[in-house]
Coordinates of C-alpha atoms in Angstrom, one line a residue:
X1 CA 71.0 27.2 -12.1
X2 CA 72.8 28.1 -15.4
X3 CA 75.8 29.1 -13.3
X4 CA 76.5 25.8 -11.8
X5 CA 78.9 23.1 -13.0
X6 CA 77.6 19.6 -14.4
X7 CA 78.4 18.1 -11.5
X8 CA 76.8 20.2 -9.2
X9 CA 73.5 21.0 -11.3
X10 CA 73.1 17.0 -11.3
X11 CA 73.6 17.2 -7.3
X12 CA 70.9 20.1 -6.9
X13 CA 68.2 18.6 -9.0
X14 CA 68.7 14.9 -7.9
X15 CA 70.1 15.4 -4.1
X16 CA 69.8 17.2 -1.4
X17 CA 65.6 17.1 -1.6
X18 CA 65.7 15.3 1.9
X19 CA 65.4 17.2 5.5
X20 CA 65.3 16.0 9.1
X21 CA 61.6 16.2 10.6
X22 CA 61.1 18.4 13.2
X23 CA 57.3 17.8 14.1
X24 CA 57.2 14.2 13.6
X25 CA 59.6 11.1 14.2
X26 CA 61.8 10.3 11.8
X27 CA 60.6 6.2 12.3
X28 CA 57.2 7.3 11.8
X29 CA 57.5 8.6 8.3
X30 CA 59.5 5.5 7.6
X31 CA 58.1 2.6 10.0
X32 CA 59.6 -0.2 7.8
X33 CA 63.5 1.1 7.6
X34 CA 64.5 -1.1 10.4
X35 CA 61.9 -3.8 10.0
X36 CA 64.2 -5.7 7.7
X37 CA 66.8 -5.9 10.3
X38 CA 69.2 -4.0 7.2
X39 CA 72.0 -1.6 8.3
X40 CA 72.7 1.6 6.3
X41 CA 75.6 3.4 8.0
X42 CA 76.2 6.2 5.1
X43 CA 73.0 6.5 2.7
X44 CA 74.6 9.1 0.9
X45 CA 77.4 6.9 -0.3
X46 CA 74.5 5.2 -2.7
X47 CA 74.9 6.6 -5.9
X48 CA 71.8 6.2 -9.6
X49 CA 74.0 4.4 -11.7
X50 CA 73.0 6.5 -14.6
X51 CA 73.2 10.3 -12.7
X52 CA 70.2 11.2 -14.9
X53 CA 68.2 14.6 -14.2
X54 CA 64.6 14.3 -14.6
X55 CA 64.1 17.1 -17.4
X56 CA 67.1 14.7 -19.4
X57 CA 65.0 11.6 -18.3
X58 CA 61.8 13.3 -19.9
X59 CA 64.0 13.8 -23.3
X60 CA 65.3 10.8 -23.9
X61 CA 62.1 9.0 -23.0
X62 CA 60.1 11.9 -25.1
X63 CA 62.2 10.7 -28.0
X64 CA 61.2 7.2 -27.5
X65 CA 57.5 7.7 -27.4
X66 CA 57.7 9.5 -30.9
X67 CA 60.0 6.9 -33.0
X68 CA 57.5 4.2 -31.1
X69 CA 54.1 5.8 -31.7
X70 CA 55.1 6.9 -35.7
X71 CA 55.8 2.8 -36.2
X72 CA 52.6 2.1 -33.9
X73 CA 50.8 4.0 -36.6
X74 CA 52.0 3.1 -39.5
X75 CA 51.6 -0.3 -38.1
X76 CA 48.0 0.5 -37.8
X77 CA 47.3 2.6 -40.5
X78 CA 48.7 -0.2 -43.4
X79 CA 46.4 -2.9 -42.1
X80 CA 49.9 -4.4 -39.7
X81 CA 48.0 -7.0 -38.5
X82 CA 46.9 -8.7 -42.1
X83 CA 50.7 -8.8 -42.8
X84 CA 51.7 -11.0 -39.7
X85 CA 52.9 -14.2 -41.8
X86 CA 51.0 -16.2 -39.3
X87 CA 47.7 -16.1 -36.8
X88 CA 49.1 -18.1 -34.6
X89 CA 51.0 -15.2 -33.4
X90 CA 48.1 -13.4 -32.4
X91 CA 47.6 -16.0 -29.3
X92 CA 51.4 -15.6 -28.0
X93 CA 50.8 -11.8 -28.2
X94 CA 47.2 -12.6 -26.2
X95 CA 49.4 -15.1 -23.7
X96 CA 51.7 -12.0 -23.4
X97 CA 49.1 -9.7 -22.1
X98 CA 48.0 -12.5 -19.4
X99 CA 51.3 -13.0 -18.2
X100 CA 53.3 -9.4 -18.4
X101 CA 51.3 -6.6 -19.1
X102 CA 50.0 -7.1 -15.0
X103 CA 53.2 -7.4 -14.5
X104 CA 54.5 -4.1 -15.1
X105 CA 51.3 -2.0 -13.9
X106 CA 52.1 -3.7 -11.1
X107 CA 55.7 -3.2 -10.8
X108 CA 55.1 0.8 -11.4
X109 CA 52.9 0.2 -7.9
X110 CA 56.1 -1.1 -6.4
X111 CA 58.7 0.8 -7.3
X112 CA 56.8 3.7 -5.6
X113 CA 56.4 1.7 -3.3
X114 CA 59.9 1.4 -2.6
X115 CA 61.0 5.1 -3.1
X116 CA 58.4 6.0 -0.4
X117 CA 59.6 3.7 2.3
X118 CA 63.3 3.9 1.4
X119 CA 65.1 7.4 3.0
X120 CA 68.2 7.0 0.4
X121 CA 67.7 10.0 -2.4
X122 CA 69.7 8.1 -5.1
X123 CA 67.3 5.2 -4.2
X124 CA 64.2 7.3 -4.1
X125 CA 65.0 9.3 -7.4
X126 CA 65.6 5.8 -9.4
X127 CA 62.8 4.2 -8.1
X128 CA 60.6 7.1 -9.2
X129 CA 61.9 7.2 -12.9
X130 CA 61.7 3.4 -12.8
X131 CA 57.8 3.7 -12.2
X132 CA 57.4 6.2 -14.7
X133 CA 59.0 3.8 -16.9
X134 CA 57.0 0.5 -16.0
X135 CA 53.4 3.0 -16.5
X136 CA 55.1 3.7 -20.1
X137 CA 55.1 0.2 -20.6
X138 CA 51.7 -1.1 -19.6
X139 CA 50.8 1.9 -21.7
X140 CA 51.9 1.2 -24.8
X141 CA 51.2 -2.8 -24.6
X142 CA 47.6 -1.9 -24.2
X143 CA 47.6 0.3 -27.5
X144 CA 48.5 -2.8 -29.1
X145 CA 45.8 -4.9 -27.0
X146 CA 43.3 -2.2 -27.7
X147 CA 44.5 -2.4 -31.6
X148 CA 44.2 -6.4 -31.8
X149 CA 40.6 -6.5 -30.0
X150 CA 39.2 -4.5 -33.1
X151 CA 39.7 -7.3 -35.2
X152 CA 40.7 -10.6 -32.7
X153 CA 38.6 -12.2 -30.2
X154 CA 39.4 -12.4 -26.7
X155 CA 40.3 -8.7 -25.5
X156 CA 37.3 -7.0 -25.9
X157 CA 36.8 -7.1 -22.1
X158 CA 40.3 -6.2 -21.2
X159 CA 40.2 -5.0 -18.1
X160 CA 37.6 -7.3 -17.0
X161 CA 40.0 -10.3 -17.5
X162 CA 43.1 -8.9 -16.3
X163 CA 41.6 -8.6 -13.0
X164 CA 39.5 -12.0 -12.7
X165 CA 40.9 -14.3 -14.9
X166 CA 42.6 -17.9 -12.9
X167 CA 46.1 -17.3 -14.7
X168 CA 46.8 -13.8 -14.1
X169 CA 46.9 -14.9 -10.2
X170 CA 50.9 -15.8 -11.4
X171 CA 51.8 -12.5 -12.2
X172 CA 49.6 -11.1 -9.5
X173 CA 51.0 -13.5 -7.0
X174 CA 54.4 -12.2 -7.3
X175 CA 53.9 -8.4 -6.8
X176 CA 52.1 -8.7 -4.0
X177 CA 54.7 -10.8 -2.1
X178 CA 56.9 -8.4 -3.3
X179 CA 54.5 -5.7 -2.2
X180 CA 54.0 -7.0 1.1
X181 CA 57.9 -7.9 1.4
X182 CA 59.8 -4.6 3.4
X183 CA 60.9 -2.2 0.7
X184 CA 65.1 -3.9 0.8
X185 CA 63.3 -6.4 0.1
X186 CA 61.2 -5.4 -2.9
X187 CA 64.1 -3.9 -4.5
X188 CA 66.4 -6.9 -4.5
X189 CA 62.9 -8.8 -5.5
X190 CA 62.4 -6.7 -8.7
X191 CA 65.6 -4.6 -9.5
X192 CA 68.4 -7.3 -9.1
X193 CA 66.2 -10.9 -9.5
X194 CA 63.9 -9.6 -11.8
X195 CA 65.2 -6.9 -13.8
X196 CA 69.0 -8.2 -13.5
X197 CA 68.9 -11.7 -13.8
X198 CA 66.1 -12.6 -15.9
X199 CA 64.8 -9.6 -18.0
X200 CA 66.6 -10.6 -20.9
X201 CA 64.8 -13.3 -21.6
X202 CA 61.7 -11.8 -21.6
X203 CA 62.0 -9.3 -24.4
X204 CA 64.7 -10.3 -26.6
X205 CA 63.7 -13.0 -28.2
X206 CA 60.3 -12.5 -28.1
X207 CA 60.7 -9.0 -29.6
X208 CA 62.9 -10.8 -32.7
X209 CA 60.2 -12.9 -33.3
X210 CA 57.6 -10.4 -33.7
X211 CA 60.1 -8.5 -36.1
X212 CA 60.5 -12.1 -38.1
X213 CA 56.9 -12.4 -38.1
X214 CA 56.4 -9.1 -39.6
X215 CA 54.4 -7.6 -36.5
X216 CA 56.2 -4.4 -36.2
X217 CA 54.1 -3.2 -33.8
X218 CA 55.2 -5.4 -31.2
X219 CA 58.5 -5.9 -32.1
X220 CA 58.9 -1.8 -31.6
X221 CA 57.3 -2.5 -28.3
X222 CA 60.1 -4.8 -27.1
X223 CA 62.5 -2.6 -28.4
X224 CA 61.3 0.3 -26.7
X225 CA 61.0 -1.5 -23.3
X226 CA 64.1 -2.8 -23.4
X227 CA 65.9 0.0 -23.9
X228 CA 65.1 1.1 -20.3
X229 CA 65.5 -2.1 -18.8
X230 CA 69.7 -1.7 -19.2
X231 CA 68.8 0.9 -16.5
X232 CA 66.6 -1.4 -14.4
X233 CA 69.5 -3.8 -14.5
X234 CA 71.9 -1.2 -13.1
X235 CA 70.2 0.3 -10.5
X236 CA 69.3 -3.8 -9.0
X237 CA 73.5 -4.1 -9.4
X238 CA 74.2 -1.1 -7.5
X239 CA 71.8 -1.5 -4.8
X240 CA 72.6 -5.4 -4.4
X241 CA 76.7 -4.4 -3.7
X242 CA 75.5 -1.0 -1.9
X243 CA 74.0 -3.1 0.5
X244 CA 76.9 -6.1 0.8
X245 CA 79.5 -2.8 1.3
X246 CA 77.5 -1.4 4.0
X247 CA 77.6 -4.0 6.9
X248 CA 78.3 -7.6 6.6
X249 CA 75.4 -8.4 9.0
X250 CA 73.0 -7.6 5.5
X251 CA 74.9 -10.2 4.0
X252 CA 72.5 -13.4 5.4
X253 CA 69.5 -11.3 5.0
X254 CA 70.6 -10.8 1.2
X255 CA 71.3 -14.4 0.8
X256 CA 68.2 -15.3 2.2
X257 CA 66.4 -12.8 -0.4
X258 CA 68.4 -14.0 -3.7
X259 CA 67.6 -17.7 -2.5
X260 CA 63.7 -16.7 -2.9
X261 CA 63.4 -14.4 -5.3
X262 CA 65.6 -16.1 -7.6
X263 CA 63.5 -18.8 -7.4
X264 CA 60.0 -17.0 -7.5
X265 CA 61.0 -15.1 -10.5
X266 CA 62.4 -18.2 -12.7
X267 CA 58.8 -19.7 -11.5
X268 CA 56.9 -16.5 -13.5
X269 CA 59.3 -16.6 -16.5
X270 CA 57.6 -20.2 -17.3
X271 CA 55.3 -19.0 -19.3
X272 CA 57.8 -16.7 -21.2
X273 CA 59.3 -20.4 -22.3
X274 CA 56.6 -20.5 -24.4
X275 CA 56.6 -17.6 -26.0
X276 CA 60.1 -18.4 -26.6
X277 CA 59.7 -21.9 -27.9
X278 CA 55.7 -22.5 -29.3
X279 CA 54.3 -19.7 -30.2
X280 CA 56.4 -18.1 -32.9
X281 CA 56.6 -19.8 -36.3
X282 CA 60.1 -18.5 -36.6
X283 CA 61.8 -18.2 -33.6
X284 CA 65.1 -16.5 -32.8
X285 CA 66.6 -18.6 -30.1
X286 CA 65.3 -21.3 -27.8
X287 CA 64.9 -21.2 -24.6
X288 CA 67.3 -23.4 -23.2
X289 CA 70.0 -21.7 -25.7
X290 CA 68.7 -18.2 -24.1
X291 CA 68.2 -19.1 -20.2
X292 CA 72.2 -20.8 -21.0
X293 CA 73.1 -17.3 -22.4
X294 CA 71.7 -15.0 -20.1
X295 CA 71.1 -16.8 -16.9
X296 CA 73.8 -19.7 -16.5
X297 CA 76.7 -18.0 -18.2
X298 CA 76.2 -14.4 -17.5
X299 CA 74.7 -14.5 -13.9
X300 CA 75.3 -17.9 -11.9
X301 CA 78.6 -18.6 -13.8
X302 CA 79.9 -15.1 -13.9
X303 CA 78.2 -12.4 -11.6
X304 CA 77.6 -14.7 -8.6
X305 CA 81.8 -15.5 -8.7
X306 CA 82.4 -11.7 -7.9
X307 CA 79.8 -11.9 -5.3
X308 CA 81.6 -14.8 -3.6
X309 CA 84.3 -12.5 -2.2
X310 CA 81.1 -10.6 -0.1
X311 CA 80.4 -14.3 1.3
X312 CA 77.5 -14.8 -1.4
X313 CA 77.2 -18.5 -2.9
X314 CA 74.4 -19.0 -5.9
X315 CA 71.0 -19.0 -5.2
X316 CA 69.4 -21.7 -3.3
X317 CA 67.4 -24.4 -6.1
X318 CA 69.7 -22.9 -8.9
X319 CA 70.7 -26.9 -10.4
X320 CA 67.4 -27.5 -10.4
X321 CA 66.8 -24.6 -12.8
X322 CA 69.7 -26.0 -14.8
X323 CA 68.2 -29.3 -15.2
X324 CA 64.8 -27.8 -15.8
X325 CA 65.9 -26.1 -19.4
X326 CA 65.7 -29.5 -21.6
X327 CA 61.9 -29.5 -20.1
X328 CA 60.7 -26.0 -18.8
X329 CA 58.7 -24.8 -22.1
X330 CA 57.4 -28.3 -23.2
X331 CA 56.0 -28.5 -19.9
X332 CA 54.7 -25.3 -19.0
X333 CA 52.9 -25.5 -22.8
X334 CA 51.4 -29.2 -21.9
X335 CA 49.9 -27.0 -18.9
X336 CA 48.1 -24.5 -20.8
X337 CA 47.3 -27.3 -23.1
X338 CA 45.6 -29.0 -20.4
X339 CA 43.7 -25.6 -19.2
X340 CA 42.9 -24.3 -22.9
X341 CA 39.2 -24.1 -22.5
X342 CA 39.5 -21.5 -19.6
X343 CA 41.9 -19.1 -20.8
X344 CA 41.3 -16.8 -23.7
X345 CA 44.4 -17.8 -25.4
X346 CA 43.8 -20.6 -27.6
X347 CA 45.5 -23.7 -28.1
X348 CA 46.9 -24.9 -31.4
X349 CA 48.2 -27.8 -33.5
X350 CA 51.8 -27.9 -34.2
X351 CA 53.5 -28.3 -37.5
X352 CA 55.9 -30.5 -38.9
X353 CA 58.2 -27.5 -39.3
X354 CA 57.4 -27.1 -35.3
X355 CA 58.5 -30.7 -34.5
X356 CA 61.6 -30.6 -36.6
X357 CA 62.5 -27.2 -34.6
X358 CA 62.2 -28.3 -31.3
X359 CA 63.6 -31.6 -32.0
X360 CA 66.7 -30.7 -33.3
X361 CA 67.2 -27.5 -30.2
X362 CA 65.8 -30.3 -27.6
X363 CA 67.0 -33.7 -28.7
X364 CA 67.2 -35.1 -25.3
X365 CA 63.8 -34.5 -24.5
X366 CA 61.3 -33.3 -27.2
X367 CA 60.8 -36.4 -28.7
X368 CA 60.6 -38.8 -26.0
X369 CA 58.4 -37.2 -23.6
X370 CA 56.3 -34.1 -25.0
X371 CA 56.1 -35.1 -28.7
X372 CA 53.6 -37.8 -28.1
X373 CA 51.6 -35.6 -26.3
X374 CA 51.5 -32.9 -28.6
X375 CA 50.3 -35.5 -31.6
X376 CA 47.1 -36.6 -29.4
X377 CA 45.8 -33.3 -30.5
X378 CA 46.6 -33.8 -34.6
X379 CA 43.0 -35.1 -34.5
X380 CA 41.1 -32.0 -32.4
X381 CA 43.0 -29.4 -30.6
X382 CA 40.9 -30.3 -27.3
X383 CA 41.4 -33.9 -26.8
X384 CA 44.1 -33.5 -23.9
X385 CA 42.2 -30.7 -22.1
X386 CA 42.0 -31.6 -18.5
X387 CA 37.8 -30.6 -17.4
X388 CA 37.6 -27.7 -14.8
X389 CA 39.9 -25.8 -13.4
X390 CA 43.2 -27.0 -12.3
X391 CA 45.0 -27.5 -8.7
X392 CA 47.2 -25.1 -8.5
X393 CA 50.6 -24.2 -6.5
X394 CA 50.4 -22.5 -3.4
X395 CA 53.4 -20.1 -3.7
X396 CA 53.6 -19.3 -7.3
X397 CA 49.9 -20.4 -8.2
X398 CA 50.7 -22.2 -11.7
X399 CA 49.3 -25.6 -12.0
X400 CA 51.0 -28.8 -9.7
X401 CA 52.4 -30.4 -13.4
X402 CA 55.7 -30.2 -13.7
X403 CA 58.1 -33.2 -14.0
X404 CA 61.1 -34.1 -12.0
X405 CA 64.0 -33.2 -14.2
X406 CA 65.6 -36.0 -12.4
X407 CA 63.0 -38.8 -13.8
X408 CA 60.6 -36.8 -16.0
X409 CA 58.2 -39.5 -16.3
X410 CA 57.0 -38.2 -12.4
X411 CA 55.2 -35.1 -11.3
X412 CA 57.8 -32.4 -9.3
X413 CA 54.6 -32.0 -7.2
X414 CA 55.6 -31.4 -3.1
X415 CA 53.5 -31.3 -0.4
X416 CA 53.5 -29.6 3.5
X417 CA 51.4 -29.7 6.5
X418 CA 50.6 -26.7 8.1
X419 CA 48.3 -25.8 10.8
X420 CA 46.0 -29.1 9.7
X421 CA 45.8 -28.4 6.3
X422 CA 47.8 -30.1 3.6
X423 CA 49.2 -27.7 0.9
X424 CA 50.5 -28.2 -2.6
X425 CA 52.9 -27.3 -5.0
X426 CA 54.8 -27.4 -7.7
X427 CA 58.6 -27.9 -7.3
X428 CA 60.6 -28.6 -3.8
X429 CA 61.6 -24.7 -4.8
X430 CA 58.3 -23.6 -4.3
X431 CA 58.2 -25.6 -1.1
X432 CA 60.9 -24.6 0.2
X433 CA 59.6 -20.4 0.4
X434 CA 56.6 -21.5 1.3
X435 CA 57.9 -23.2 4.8
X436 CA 59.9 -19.9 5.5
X437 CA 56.9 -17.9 5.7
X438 CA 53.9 -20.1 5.8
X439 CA 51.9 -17.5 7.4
X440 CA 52.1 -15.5 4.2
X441 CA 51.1 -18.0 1.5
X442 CA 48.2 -19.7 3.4
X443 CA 46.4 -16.5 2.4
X444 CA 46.2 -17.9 -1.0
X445 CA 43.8 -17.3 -3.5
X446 CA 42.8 -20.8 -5.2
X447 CA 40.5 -20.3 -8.1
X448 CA 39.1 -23.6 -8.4
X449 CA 38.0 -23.6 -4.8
X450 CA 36.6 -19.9 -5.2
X451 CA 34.5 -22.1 -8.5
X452 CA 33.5 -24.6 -6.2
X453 CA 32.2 -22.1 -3.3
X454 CA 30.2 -20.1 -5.9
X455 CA 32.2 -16.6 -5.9
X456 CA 32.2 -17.0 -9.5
X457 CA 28.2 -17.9 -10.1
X458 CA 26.4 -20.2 -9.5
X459 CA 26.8 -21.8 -13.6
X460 CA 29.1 -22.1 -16.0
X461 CA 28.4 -19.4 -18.1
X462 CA 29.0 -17.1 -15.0
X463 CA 32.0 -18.0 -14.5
X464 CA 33.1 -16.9 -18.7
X465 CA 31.4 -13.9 -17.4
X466 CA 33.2 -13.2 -14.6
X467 CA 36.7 -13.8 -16.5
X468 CA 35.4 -11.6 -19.8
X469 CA 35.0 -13.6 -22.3
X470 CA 33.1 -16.4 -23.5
X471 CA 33.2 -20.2 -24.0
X472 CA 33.4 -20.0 -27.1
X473 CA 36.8 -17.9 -27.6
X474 CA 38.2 -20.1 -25.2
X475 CA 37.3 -23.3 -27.0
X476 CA 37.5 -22.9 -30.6
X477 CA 40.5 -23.8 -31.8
X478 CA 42.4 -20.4 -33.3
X479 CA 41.8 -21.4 -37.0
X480 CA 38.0 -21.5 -36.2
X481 CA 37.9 -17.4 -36.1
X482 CA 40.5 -15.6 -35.9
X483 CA 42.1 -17.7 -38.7
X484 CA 39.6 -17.1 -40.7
X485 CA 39.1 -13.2 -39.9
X486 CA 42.9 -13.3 -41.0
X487 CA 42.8 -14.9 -43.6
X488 CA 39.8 -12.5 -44.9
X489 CA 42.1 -9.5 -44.1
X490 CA 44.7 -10.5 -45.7
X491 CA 42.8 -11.8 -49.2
X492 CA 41.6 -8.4 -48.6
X493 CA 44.8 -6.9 -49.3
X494 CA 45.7 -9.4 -51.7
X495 CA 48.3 -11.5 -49.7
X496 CA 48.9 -14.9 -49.7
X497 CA 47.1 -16.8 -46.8
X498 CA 49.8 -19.4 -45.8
X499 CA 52.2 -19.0 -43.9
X500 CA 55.6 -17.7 -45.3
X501 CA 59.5 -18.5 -44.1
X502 CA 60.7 -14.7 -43.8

């Protein structure tokens, strides 16, 4: 091996590891190549974007680990959590584990997933760093999950509550229609939609904010994360104009992808909006300045004008994203205002500093329809929760409130018939996937009609029991105990208990 040339030492470790079957049909090993009705006239024209070895791989991602784990515990070792400037934080970092820590266990699941069912080796050996990658990441968000529940409510039963708790059907929703998409299918879902499009959003400024906030911990998480997503984000490139170059029959299959997964992943982000906009004190961008940045500028104004010459126009529901920005956080955080007392996140008072923030980055819309909503709870933090559990959409499973950009003083909510049954949901986007494969999303999961039919117990009580927590960490408003508990901490270590501009 020491003999060979770069080039071909980086061909005999990553390529040539596939072989014709003698014994057994070629279609048999992989049933789902043709399913997807995809054309592949050269596979070995698809190239890794990054020609990585696996024993360079392990290096760079061995060097990672160490410069992440030394801040992890010196985080941890110095009392880290007492010097976050503000508790509130602690409930976006708990939101965080709902919404994304599922997410990439289960995107790990799929990108094997994909490497087993696609015969391309350039495909195959991505796909397999890629799920070593997304492990890495659950990985190191639990340390910090396992870290908070030693002295924060509401993760003691971890595990418990990422598999039973209502909201993580979102997350959960998503991989397994991309899991039970063919593997083309999977890989445009998560590599190019997800990973491509939308992935900065999700860490950037939520890792900056951590930083500001003086949770080092997390902000080191983001970091580290991130730096592998730039590799994500190539591979989805190269496999979304590998497969446009190879036949332009995949070009209407591809379309017909980008129009729903675009869609279905801009759905999941919603909860990311608030991380972005609420739940920091100081925040480093909003939302709509973000999703203007990174989605309309970089991807639907600038990618998706060098895809027009493969006969690719911009994702189906893409203006109604657009108009959605001025709205998309207030509304998704009036949701899980609504649902407070059955999530272990809790809900919170804003500030006037809050007010003044998202008036001046949403003066269109703050003020006149999501500000006087927010003030109902000056009083008690639960006087707009909405009893029970709510109605939720049938394709992305997040509750049926969100406004019509076009008149946002009306509900978005759409509705379809299908065999005798009436189903619901949130946005004509969301309808609109749903009447392409109905068969698929009539296998829903509903949790307030799994409530009502008893799966959960037959009380109350069972049902807190079932998720992993209890009533009353869903409940209490955050200064009620963890407040408190920080405040302690930090007296403790004689810091100042308000919160500080850094």
């Amino acid at each position: 091996m020491g003999k060979l040339s770069a080039g071909a030492r980086y061909k005999a470790l990553t390529r040539d590891l596939m072989w014709d079957p003698k014994d057994v049909d070629f279609k048999q090993i992989y049933p789902l190549v043709e399913a997807e009705g995809i054309r592949i006239k050269d596979p070995k024209r698809w190239e890794d974007p990054f020609r990585m070895t696996f024993n360079q791989y392990v290096k760079i991602q061995a060097e990672k680990e160490h410069l992440h784990h030394a801040i992890r515990s010196a985080f941890e070792a110095n009392h880290g959590h007492a010097r976050i400037v503000d508790s509130r934080w602690f409930e976006g970092v708990k939101a965080f584990a709902v919404a994304v820590q599922p997410a990439e266990y289960s995107a790990h699941r799929l990108m094997a997933y994909i490497g087993r069912n696609i015969p391309i080796e350039a495909i195959r050996f991505a796909t397999f760093n890629q799920a070593v990658d997304e492990l890495r990441h659950a990985q190191i968000e639990i340390k910090h999950y396992a870290h908070m529940s030693r002295y924060y409510d509401g993760l003691h039963a971890y595990a418990k509550t990422n598999e039973n708790l209502w909201f993580n059907t979102v997350p959960k929703s998503f991989f397994d229609d991309a899991l039970t998409s063919g593997p083309f299918e999977a890989l445009i879902a998560i590599s190019f939609s997800f990973e491509y499009v939308f992935t900065n959003i999700l860490f950037l400024p939520f890792a900056a904010s951590a930083a500001a906030v003086g949770d080092e911990h997390f902000a080191s998480v983001g970091k580290s994360v991130q730096s592998d997503e730039s590799r994500h984000m190539a591979l989805g490139m190269a496999a979304l104009k590998m497969l446009l170059e190879e036949d332009d029959r995949n070009v209407p299959i591809v379309q017909r992808w980008l129009d729903k997964w675009y869609w279905r992943c801009y759905r999941i982000f919603s909860v990311i909006s608030t991380l972005v906009d609420y739940y920091p004190r100081v925040r480093a961008i909003s939302w709509r300045k973000a999703f203007e940045m990174y989605v309309e500028d970089q991807v639907l104004n600038g990618l998706f004008k060098d895809l027009y010459k493969y006969g690719i126009r911009p994702p189906r529901n893409f203006e109604d994203t657009i108009k959605e920005k001025e709205h998309y956080s207030h509304a998704t955080m009036r949701i899980l205002d609504h649902y407070k007392h059955a999530n272990y996140f809790r809900g919170f008072r804003l500030q006037p500093d809050d007010y003044e923030w998202l008036s001046r980055e949403y003066p269109n819309t703050f003020e006149r329809y999501y500000a006087p909503f927010f003030r109902k709870m000056d009083d008690h933090v639960m006087a707009v929760a909405s009893p029970g559990l709510p109605a939720v959409c049938a394709v992305c499973q997040i509750p049926c409130e969100f406004p019509d950009p076009d008149h946002p003083d009306r509900m978005w909510t759409q509705y379809a018939e299908y065999n005798g049954k009436t189903h619901m949901f949130c946005s004509p986007g969301c309808r609109d996937i749903f009447l392409e494969e109905p068969e698929k999303y009539i296998q829903w999961w509903w949790p307030a009609e799994s409530y009502l039919s008893g799966e959960f117990g037959p009380t109350l009580p069972d049902m807190f029991e079932y998720f992993g927590f209890t009533p009353e960490e869903a409940n209490e408003h955050y200064s009620s105990r963890d407040y408190h508990r920080w405040v302690r901490y930090r007296e403790q270590l004689g810091l100042d208990k308000t919160f500080e501009v850094v």
